Amino acid sequence: HPEFGQVSPARFIPIAEQTGLIVPIGKWVISKACEMISTLNHRGQNCKLSVNLSPRQISDRHLLDFIRTSIKNNHIQPDQLELELTEGVLVDNYDKVQFLLTEVRKLGVSVSIDDFGTGYSSLSYLKKLPIDHIKIDRSFIQDLVAHYPLPSFATT
């Protein structure tokens, strides 16, 4: 920003969420991620790139088609893209999330839950949804260790 310099995502993402701008920003990010994967593939570097989805993006009825088109237009393998959702999205939009995750997994795109343990952590969601990876938030682990120290192990 010309006046504020670099603006932290922690500052602009909530505003983008509130105003609805997160949907076009999110599409731009997905598009750029697919372009980057394609560029790296052409350089002989095979990689997987993760993209965070916001709660508002989940409600976008065009998101699945956009993901499908971005993968196709950039000639990348679907398993090179991973979508990350926070656990709050699971609770707020369960039916939409279940449909979206099922469909993107059919495409071959992987799914991870980011920041698990920072909000309403329900393991039952993990059993019901097609999820490939869970990223447990550091604060959740630190709190566990602080309250329940790990046992000592003796070796013989």
Coordinates of N, CA, C and O in Angstrom, one line a residue:
H1 N 0.8 -1.2 0.0 CA 0.0 0.0 0.0 C 0.9 1.2 0.0 O 1.9 1.3 0.7
P2 N 0.5 2.3 -0.8 CA 1.4 3.4 -0.9 C 1.6 4.2 0.4 O 2.7 4.7 0.7
E3 N 0.6 4.2 1.3 CA 0.7 4.9 2.6 C 1.2 3.9 3.7 O 2.0 4.3 4.5
F4 N 0.7 2.7 3.7 CA 0.9 1.8 4.8 C 2.0 0.8 4.6 O 2.4 0.0 5.5
G5 N 2.6 0.7 3.4 CA 3.6 -0.3 3.1 C 2.9 -1.7 3.0 O 1.8 -1.8 2.5
Q6 N 3.7 -2.7 3.3 CA 3.1 -4.0 3.3 C 2.1 -4.2 4.3 O 2.2 -3.8 5.5
V7 N 0.9 -4.7 3.9 CA -0.2 -4.9 4.8 C -0.3 -6.4 5.1 O -0.4 -7.2 4.2
S8 N -0.3 -6.8 6.4 CA -0.4 -8.2 6.8 C -1.7 -8.8 6.4 O -2.8 -8.1 6.4
P9 N -1.7 -10.1 6.0 CA -2.9 -10.8 5.7 C -3.9 -10.8 6.9 O -5.1 -10.7 6.7
A10 N -3.4 -10.7 8.1 CA -4.2 -10.7 9.3 C -5.1 -9.4 9.3 O -6.1 -9.4 9.9
R11 N -4.6 -8.4 8.6 CA -5.3 -7.1 8.6 C -6.3 -7.0 7.4 O -7.4 -6.6 7.5
F12 N -5.8 -7.5 6.2 CA -6.7 -7.3 5.0 C -7.7 -8.4 4.7 O -8.7 -8.2 4.2
I13 N -7.4 -9.6 5.2 CA -8.3 -10.7 4.9 C -9.6 -10.6 5.6 O -10.7 -10.8 4.9
P14 N -9.7 -10.2 6.9 CA -11.0 -10.0 7.4 C -11.8 -8.9 6.7 O -13.1 -9.1 6.6
I15 N -11.2 -7.9 6.2 CA -11.9 -6.8 5.4 C -12.4 -7.4 4.1 O -13.5 -7.2 3.7
A16 N -11.5 -8.2 3.5 CA -11.9 -8.8 2.2 C -13.1 -9.8 2.4 O -14.0 -9.9 1.6
E17 N -13.0 -10.5 3.5 CA -14.1 -11.4 3.9 C -15.4 -10.7 4.1 O -16.4 -11.1 3.5
Q18 N -15.4 -9.6 4.8 CA -16.6 -8.8 5.1 C -17.2 -8.2 3.9 O -18.4 -8.1 3.7
T19 N -16.4 -7.7 3.0 CA -16.8 -7.0 1.8 C -17.2 -7.9 0.6 O -17.7 -7.5 -0.4
G20 N -16.8 -9.2 0.8 CA -17.0 -10.1 -0.3 C -15.9 -10.2 -1.4 O -15.9 -10.9 -2.3
L21 N -14.9 -9.3 -1.2 CA -13.8 -9.3 -2.1 C -12.9 -10.5 -2.0 O -12.1 -10.8 -2.9
I22 N -13.1 -11.3 -0.9 CA -12.3 -12.5 -0.8 C -12.6 -13.5 -1.9 O -11.7 -14.3 -2.3
V23 N -13.8 -13.5 -2.5 CA -14.1 -14.4 -3.5 C -13.2 -14.2 -4.8 O -12.6 -15.1 -5.3
P24 N -13.2 -12.9 -5.3 CA -12.3 -12.7 -6.5 C -10.8 -12.8 -6.1 O -10.0 -13.3 -6.9
I25 N -10.5 -12.4 -4.9 CA -9.1 -12.6 -4.5 C -8.7 -14.1 -4.4 O -7.7 -14.5 -4.9
G26 N -9.6 -14.9 -3.9 CA -9.4 -16.3 -3.8 C -9.3 -17.0 -5.1 O -8.4 -17.9 -5.4
K27 N -10.1 -16.5 -6.1 CA -10.0 -17.1 -7.4 C -8.7 -16.7 -8.1 O -8.0 -17.5 -8.8
W28 N -8.2 -15.5 -7.8 CA -6.9 -15.0 -8.4 C -5.8 -15.9 -7.8 O -4.9 -16.3 -8.5
V29 N -5.9 -16.2 -6.5 CA -4.9 -17.0 -5.8 C -4.9 -18.4 -6.4 O -3.8 -19.0 -6.7
I30 N -6.1 -19.0 -6.6 CA -6.1 -20.4 -7.2 C -5.5 -20.4 -8.6 O -4.8 -21.2 -9.0
S31 N -5.9 -19.4 -9.4 CA -5.4 -19.2 -10.7 C -3.9 -19.1 -10.7 O -3.2 -19.8 -11.5
K32 N -3.4 -18.2 -9.9 CA -1.9 -18.0 -9.8 C -1.2 -19.3 -9.3 O -0.1 -19.6 -9.8
A33 N -1.8 -20.0 -8.4 CA -1.2 -21.2 -7.9 C -1.1 -22.2 -9.0 O 0.0 -22.9 -9.2
C34 N -2.1 -22.4 -9.8 CA -2.1 -23.3 -10.9 C -1.1 -22.9 -12.0 O -0.4 -23.8 -12.5
E35 N -1.0 -21.6 -12.2 CA 0.0 -21.1 -13.1 C 1.4 -21.4 -12.6 O 2.3 -21.8 -13.4
M36 N 1.7 -21.2 -11.3 CA 3.0 -21.5 -10.8 C 3.3 -22.9 -10.9 O 4.5 -23.3 -11.2
I37 N 2.4 -23.8 -10.6 CA 2.6 -25.2 -10.7 C 3.0 -25.6 -12.1 O 4.0 -26.3 -12.4
S38 N 2.3 -25.0 -13.1 CA 2.5 -25.3 -14.5 C 4.0 -24.8 -14.9 O 4.7 -25.5 -15.5
T39 N 4.3 -23.6 -14.4 CA 5.7 -23.1 -14.7 C 6.7 -24.0 -14.1 O 7.7 -24.3 -14.8
L40 N 6.5 -24.4 -12.9 CA 7.5 -25.3 -12.2 C 7.6 -26.7 -13.0 O 8.7 -27.2 -13.1
N41 N 6.4 -27.2 -13.4 CA 6.4 -28.4 -14.1 C 7.3 -28.3 -15.4 O 8.0 -29.2 -15.8
H42 N 7.1 -27.2 -16.1 CA 7.9 -27.0 -17.3 C 9.4 -26.8 -17.1 O 10.2 -27.1 -18.0
R43 N 9.7 -26.5 -15.9 CA 11.2 -26.4 -15.5 C 11.7 -27.7 -14.9 O 12.8 -27.8 -14.4
G44 N 10.8 -28.7 -14.9 CA 11.2 -30.1 -14.4 C 11.1 -30.2 -12.9 O 11.6 -31.2 -12.4
Q45 N 10.4 -29.3 -12.3 CA 10.2 -29.3 -10.8 C 8.8 -29.7 -10.5 O 7.9 -28.9 -10.6
N46 N 8.6 -30.9 -10.1 CA 7.2 -31.4 -9.7 C 7.0 -31.0 -8.3 O 7.8 -31.3 -7.4
C47 N 5.8 -30.3 -8.0 CA 5.5 -29.9 -6.6 C 4.0 -29.9 -6.4 O 3.2 -30.0 -7.3
K48 N 3.7 -29.8 -5.1 CA 2.3 -29.7 -4.7 C 2.2 -28.3 -4.0 O 3.1 -27.9 -3.3
L49 N 1.1 -27.6 -4.3 CA 1.0 -26.3 -3.8 C -0.4 -26.2 -3.0 O -1.4 -26.7 -3.6
S50 N -0.4 -25.7 -1.8 CA -1.6 -25.6 -1.0 C -2.1 -24.2 -1.1 O -1.4 -23.2 -1.1
V51 N -3.5 -24.1 -1.2 CA -4.2 -22.8 -1.2 C -5.2 -22.8 -0.1 O -6.0 -23.8 0.0
N52 N -5.2 -21.8 0.7 CA -6.3 -21.6 1.7 C -7.6 -21.2 1.1 O -7.6 -20.3 0.2
L53 N -8.7 -21.8 1.5 CA -10.0 -21.3 1.2 C -10.7 -20.6 2.3 O -10.6 -21.1 3.5
S54 N -11.3 -19.6 2.1 CA -12.0 -18.8 3.1 C -13.5 -19.3 3.3 O -14.0 -20.0 2.3
P55 N -14.1 -19.0 4.4 CA -15.5 -19.4 4.5 C -16.4 -18.9 3.4 O -17.3 -19.6 2.9
R56 N -16.2 -17.7 3.0 CA -17.0 -17.1 1.9 C -16.8 -17.8 0.6 O -17.7 -17.9 -0.2
Q57 N -15.6 -18.2 0.3 CA -15.3 -19.0 -0.9 C -16.1 -20.3 -1.0 O -16.5 -20.7 -2.0
I58 N -16.2 -20.9 0.2 CA -17.0 -22.2 0.2 C -18.4 -22.0 -0.3 O -19.0 -22.9 -0.9
S59 N -19.0 -20.8 0.0 CA -20.3 -20.5 -0.4 C -20.5 -20.1 -1.9 O -21.6 -20.0 -2.4
D60 N -19.4 -19.9 -2.6 CA -19.4 -19.5 -4.0 C -19.8 -20.7 -4.8 O -19.0 -21.7 -4.9
R61 N -20.9 -20.7 -5.4 CA -21.4 -21.9 -6.2 C -20.5 -22.1 -7.4 O -20.7 -23.2 -8.1
H62 N -19.7 -21.2 -7.8 CA -18.9 -21.4 -9.0 C -17.4 -21.9 -8.7 O -16.6 -22.1 -9.6
L63 N -17.2 -22.1 -7.4 CA -15.8 -22.4 -7.0 C -15.3 -23.7 -7.6 O -14.2 -23.8 -8.1
L64 N -16.2 -24.7 -7.5 CA -15.8 -26.1 -8.0 C -15.4 -26.0 -9.5 O -14.4 -26.5 -10.0
D65 N -16.3 -25.3 -10.3 CA -16.0 -25.2 -11.7 C -14.8 -24.4 -12.0 O -14.0 -24.7 -12.9
F66 N -14.5 -23.4 -11.2 CA -13.3 -22.5 -11.3 C -12.1 -23.4 -11.1 O -11.1 -23.3 -11.8
I67 N -12.1 -24.2 -10.0 CA -11.0 -25.0 -9.7 C -10.7 -26.0 -10.9 O -9.6 -26.2 -11.3
R68 N -11.8 -26.6 -11.3 CA -11.7 -27.6 -12.4 C -11.1 -26.9 -13.7 O -10.2 -27.5 -14.3
T69 N -11.6 -25.7 -14.0 CA -11.1 -25.0 -15.2 C -9.7 -24.6 -15.0 O -8.9 -24.7 -16.0
S70 N -9.3 -24.1 -13.8 CA -7.9 -23.7 -13.6 C -6.9 -24.8 -13.8 O -5.8 -24.6 -14.3
I71 N -7.3 -26.0 -13.3 CA -6.4 -27.2 -13.4 C -6.3 -27.5 -14.9 O -5.2 -27.7 -15.4
K72 N -7.4 -27.5 -15.6 CA -7.4 -27.9 -17.0 C -6.7 -26.9 -17.9 O -5.8 -27.3 -18.7
N73 N -6.9 -25.6 -17.7 CA -6.3 -24.6 -18.5 C -4.8 -24.5 -18.3 O -4.1 -24.0 -19.2
N74 N -4.3 -24.9 -17.1 CA -2.9 -24.8 -16.9 C -2.2 -26.2 -17.1 O -1.0 -26.3 -16.8
H75 N -3.0 -27.2 -17.5 CA -2.4 -28.5 -17.8 C -1.6 -29.1 -16.7 O -0.5 -29.5 -16.9
I76 N -2.2 -29.0 -15.5 CA -1.5 -29.6 -14.3 C -2.3 -30.8 -13.8 O -3.4 -31.0 -14.2
Q77 N -1.6 -31.6 -13.1 CA -2.2 -32.8 -12.5 C -3.0 -32.3 -11.2 O -2.5 -31.5 -10.4
P78 N -4.2 -32.7 -11.0 CA -5.0 -32.3 -9.9 C -4.4 -32.6 -8.5 O -4.5 -31.8 -7.6
D79 N -3.6 -33.6 -8.5 CA -2.9 -34.0 -7.2 C -1.8 -33.0 -6.9 O -1.2 -33.1 -5.8
Q80 N -1.5 -32.1 -7.7 CA -0.5 -31.1 -7.4 C -1.1 -29.9 -6.7 O -0.4 -29.0 -6.3
L81 N -2.4 -29.9 -6.5 CA -3.1 -28.8 -5.8 C -3.7 -29.3 -4.6 O -4.3 -30.4 -4.6
E82 N -3.6 -28.6 -3.5 CA -4.2 -29.0 -2.2 C -5.0 -27.8 -1.7 O -4.5 -26.6 -1.8
L83 N -6.2 -28.0 -1.2 CA -7.0 -27.0 -0.7 C -7.0 -27.1 0.8 O -7.2 -28.2 1.4
E84 N -6.8 -26.0 1.5 CA -6.8 -25.9 3.0 C -8.0 -25.2 3.5 O -8.3 -24.1 3.0
L85 N -8.6 -25.7 4.5 CA -9.7 -25.1 5.1 C -9.5 -25.1 6.6 O -8.8 -26.0 7.2
T86 N -10.0 -24.0 7.3 CA -9.8 -24.0 8.7 C -11.0 -24.8 9.3 O -12.0 -25.0 8.7
E87 N -10.8 -25.3 10.6 CA -11.9 -26.1 11.2 C -13.2 -25.3 11.4 O -14.3 -25.9 11.3
G88 N -13.1 -24.0 11.5 CA -14.3 -23.1 11.6 C -15.2 -23.2 10.4 O -16.4 -23.2 10.5
V89 N -14.6 -23.4 9.2 CA -15.4 -23.6 8.0 C -16.2 -24.8 8.0 O -17.3 -24.9 7.6
L90 N -15.6 -25.9 8.6 CA -16.3 -27.2 8.7 C -17.6 -27.0 9.5 O -18.6 -27.6 9.2
V91 N -17.5 -26.3 10.6 CA -18.7 -26.1 11.5 C -19.7 -25.2 10.8 O -20.9 -25.5 10.9
D92 N -19.3 -24.1 10.2 CA -20.2 -23.1 9.7 C -21.0 -23.5 8.5 O -22.1 -23.2 8.3
N93 N -20.3 -24.3 7.6 CA -20.9 -24.6 6.3 C -20.8 -26.1 6.0 O -20.4 -26.5 5.0
Y94 N -21.2 -27.0 7.0 CA -20.9 -28.4 6.9 C -21.4 -29.0 5.6 O -20.7 -29.7 4.9
D95 N -22.7 -28.8 5.2 CA -23.2 -29.4 4.0 C -22.5 -29.0 2.8 O -22.2 -29.8 1.9
K96 N -22.2 -27.7 2.7 CA -21.5 -27.2 1.5 C -20.1 -27.7 1.4 O -19.6 -28.0 0.4
V97 N -19.5 -27.7 2.6 CA -18.1 -28.2 2.7 C -18.0 -29.7 2.3 O -17.2 -30.1 1.5
Q98 N -19.0 -30.5 2.8 CA -19.0 -31.9 2.5 C -19.1 -32.1 1.0 O -18.4 -32.9 0.4
F99 N -20.0 -31.4 0.3 CA -20.2 -31.5 -1.1 C -18.9 -31.1 -1.8 O -18.4 -31.8 -2.7
L100 N -18.4 -29.9 -1.5 CA -17.2 -29.4 -2.2 C -16.0 -30.4 -2.0 O -15.4 -30.7 -3.0
L101 N -15.8 -30.8 -0.8 CA -14.6 -31.7 -0.6 C -14.8 -33.0 -1.3 O -13.8 -33.5 -1.9
T102 N -16.0 -33.6 -1.3 CA -16.2 -34.8 -2.0 C -15.9 -34.6 -3.5 O -15.2 -35.5 -4.1
E103 N -16.4 -33.5 -4.1 CA -16.2 -33.3 -5.5 C -14.7 -33.0 -5.9 O -14.2 -33.4 -6.9
V104 N -14.0 -32.2 -5.1 CA -12.6 -31.9 -5.4 C -11.8 -33.1 -5.2 O -10.8 -33.3 -6.0
R105 N -12.1 -34.0 -4.3 CA -11.4 -35.2 -4.1 C -11.6 -36.1 -5.3 O -10.7 -36.8 -5.8
K106 N -12.8 -36.1 -5.9 CA -13.1 -36.9 -7.1 C -12.2 -36.4 -8.3 O -11.8 -37.1 -9.1
L107 N -11.9 -35.1 -8.3 CA -11.0 -34.5 -9.3 C -9.6 -35.0 -9.1 O -8.8 -35.0 -10.0
G108 N -9.2 -35.3 -7.9 CA -7.8 -35.7 -7.5 C -7.1 -34.6 -6.7 O -5.9 -34.8 -6.4
V109 N -7.8 -33.6 -6.3 CA -7.2 -32.5 -5.5 C -7.3 -33.0 -4.0 O -8.3 -33.6 -3.6
S110 N -6.2 -32.8 -3.3 CA -6.2 -33.2 -1.9 C -6.7 -32.0 -1.0 O -6.8 -30.9 -1.4
V111 N -7.1 -32.4 0.2 CA -7.7 -31.5 1.1 C -7.0 -31.6 2.5 O -6.8 -32.7 3.0
S112 N -6.8 -30.5 3.1 CA -6.2 -30.5 4.5 C -7.0 -29.5 5.3 O -7.6 -28.5 4.8
I113 N -7.0 -29.8 6.6 CA -7.6 -28.9 7.6 C -6.4 -28.2 8.3 O -5.5 -28.8 8.8
D114 N -6.5 -26.9 8.2 CA -5.4 -26.0 8.8 C -5.8 -25.5 10.1 O -7.0 -25.3 10.4
D115 N -4.9 -25.3 11.0 CA -5.1 -24.7 12.3 C -6.1 -25.5 13.2 O -6.8 -25.0 14.0
F116 N -6.1 -26.8 13.0 CA -7.0 -27.6 13.8 C -6.6 -27.5 15.3 O -5.4 -27.5 15.6
G117 N -7.6 -27.3 16.1 CA -7.3 -27.1 17.5 C -7.4 -25.7 18.0 O -7.3 -25.4 19.2
T118 N -7.7 -24.8 17.1 CA -7.8 -23.4 17.5 C -9.2 -22.9 17.8 O -9.5 -21.9 18.4
G119 N -10.2 -23.7 17.5 CA -11.6 -23.3 17.7 C -12.4 -24.5 18.2 O -12.0 -25.2 19.1
Y120 N -13.5 -24.8 17.5 CA -14.4 -25.9 17.9 C -13.8 -27.2 17.3 O -14.1 -27.5 16.1
S121 N -12.9 -27.8 18.0 CA -12.3 -29.0 17.4 C -13.1 -30.2 17.7 O -13.2 -30.7 18.8
S122 N -13.8 -30.7 16.7 CA -14.6 -31.9 16.8 C -14.0 -33.0 15.9 O -13.9 -32.9 14.7
L123 N -13.6 -34.1 16.5 CA -13.0 -35.2 15.8 C -14.0 -35.9 14.9 O -13.7 -36.5 13.9
S124 N -15.3 -35.7 15.2 CA -16.4 -36.3 14.5 C -16.4 -35.8 13.0 O -16.7 -36.5 12.1
Y125 N -16.0 -34.5 12.8 CA -16.0 -34.0 11.5 C -14.9 -34.7 10.7 O -15.0 -34.9 9.5
L126 N -13.8 -35.0 11.3 CA -12.7 -35.7 10.6 C -13.1 -37.1 10.1 O -12.6 -37.5 9.1
K127 N -14.0 -37.7 10.8 CA -14.5 -39.0 10.4 C -15.4 -38.9 9.2 O -15.5 -39.8 8.4
K128 N -16.2 -37.9 9.2 CA -17.3 -37.7 8.2 C -16.8 -37.1 6.9 O -17.5 -37.3 5.9
L129 N -15.8 -36.3 6.9 CA -15.4 -35.6 5.7 C -14.2 -36.2 5.0 O -13.3 -36.8 5.7
P130 N -14.1 -36.1 3.7 CA -13.0 -36.6 2.9 C -11.8 -35.7 3.1 O -11.6 -34.8 2.3
I131 N -10.9 -35.9 4.1 CA -9.8 -35.1 4.4 C -8.5 -35.9 4.3 O -8.5 -37.1 4.7
D132 N -7.5 -35.4 3.6 CA -6.2 -36.0 3.4 C -5.2 -35.8 4.6 O -4.5 -36.6 5.0
H133 N -5.2 -34.5 5.0 CA -4.2 -34.1 6.0 C -4.8 -33.2 7.1 O -5.8 -32.4 6.8
I134 N -4.3 -33.3 8.3 CA -4.7 -32.4 9.3 C -3.5 -31.7 9.8 O -2.5 -32.3 10.2
K135 N -3.5 -30.3 9.9 CA -2.5 -29.5 10.4 C -2.9 -29.0 11.8 O -3.7 -28.1 11.9
I136 N -2.3 -29.6 12.8 CA -2.7 -29.3 14.2 C -2.0 -28.0 14.6 O -0.7 -27.9 14.4
D137 N -2.7 -27.0 15.1 CA -2.1 -25.7 15.4 C -1.1 -25.9 16.6 O -1.4 -26.7 17.5
R138 N 0.0 -25.2 16.5 CA 1.0 -25.3 17.5 C 0.5 -24.9 18.9 O 0.9 -25.6 19.9
S139 N -0.4 -24.0 19.0 CA -0.9 -23.6 20.3 C -1.7 -24.7 21.0 O -1.6 -24.9 22.2
F140 N -2.3 -25.5 20.2 CA -3.1 -26.7 20.7 C -2.1 -27.7 21.3 O -2.3 -28.2 22.4
I141 N -1.0 -28.0 20.6 CA 0.0 -28.9 21.1 C 0.7 -28.4 22.3 O 0.8 -29.1 23.3
Q142 N 1.0 -27.1 22.3 CA 1.7 -26.5 23.5 C 0.8 -26.5 24.7 O 1.3 -26.8 25.8
D143 N -0.5 -26.3 24.5 CA -1.4 -26.3 25.7 C -1.5 -27.7 26.2 O -1.6 -28.0 27.4
L144 N -1.5 -28.7 25.3 CA -1.6 -30.1 25.8 C -0.3 -30.5 26.6 O -0.4 -31.1 27.6
V145 N 0.8 -30.1 26.1 CA 2.1 -30.4 26.7 C 2.2 -29.7 28.1 O 2.6 -30.3 29.1
A146 N 1.7 -28.5 28.1 CA 1.7 -27.7 29.4 C 0.8 -28.3 30.4 O 1.2 -28.3 31.6
H147 N -0.3 -28.8 30.0 CA -1.3 -29.4 31.0 C -1.0 -30.8 31.3 O -1.3 -31.3 32.3
Y148 N -0.5 -31.5 30.3 CA -0.3 -33.0 30.4 C 1.1 -33.3 29.9 O 1.2 -33.7 28.7
P149 N 2.1 -33.2 30.7 CA 3.4 -33.4 30.3 C 3.6 -34.8 29.7 O 2.9 -35.8 30.1
L150 N 4.4 -34.9 28.6 CA 4.6 -36.2 28.0 C 5.3 -37.2 29.0 O 6.2 -36.7 29.8
P151 N 5.0 -38.4 28.9 CA 5.6 -39.4 29.8 C 7.1 -39.6 29.4 O 7.5 -39.4 28.3
S152 N 7.8 -40.0 30.4 CA 9.2 -40.3 30.2 C 9.3 -41.7 29.7 O 8.6 -42.6 30.1
F153 N 10.3 -41.9 28.8 CA 10.5 -43.3 28.3 C 11.9 -43.7 28.7 O 12.9 -43.0 28.5
A154 N 12.0 -44.9 29.2 CA 13.3 -45.5 29.6 C 13.7 -46.5 28.5 O 12.9 -47.2 28.0
T155 N 15.0 -46.4 28.2 CA 15.5 -47.4 27.2 C 16.4 -48.4 28.0 O 17.0 -48.0 28.9
T156 N 16.3 -49.6 27.5 CA 17.2 -50.6 28.2 C 18.2 -51.2 27.2 O 18.1 -51.1 26.1

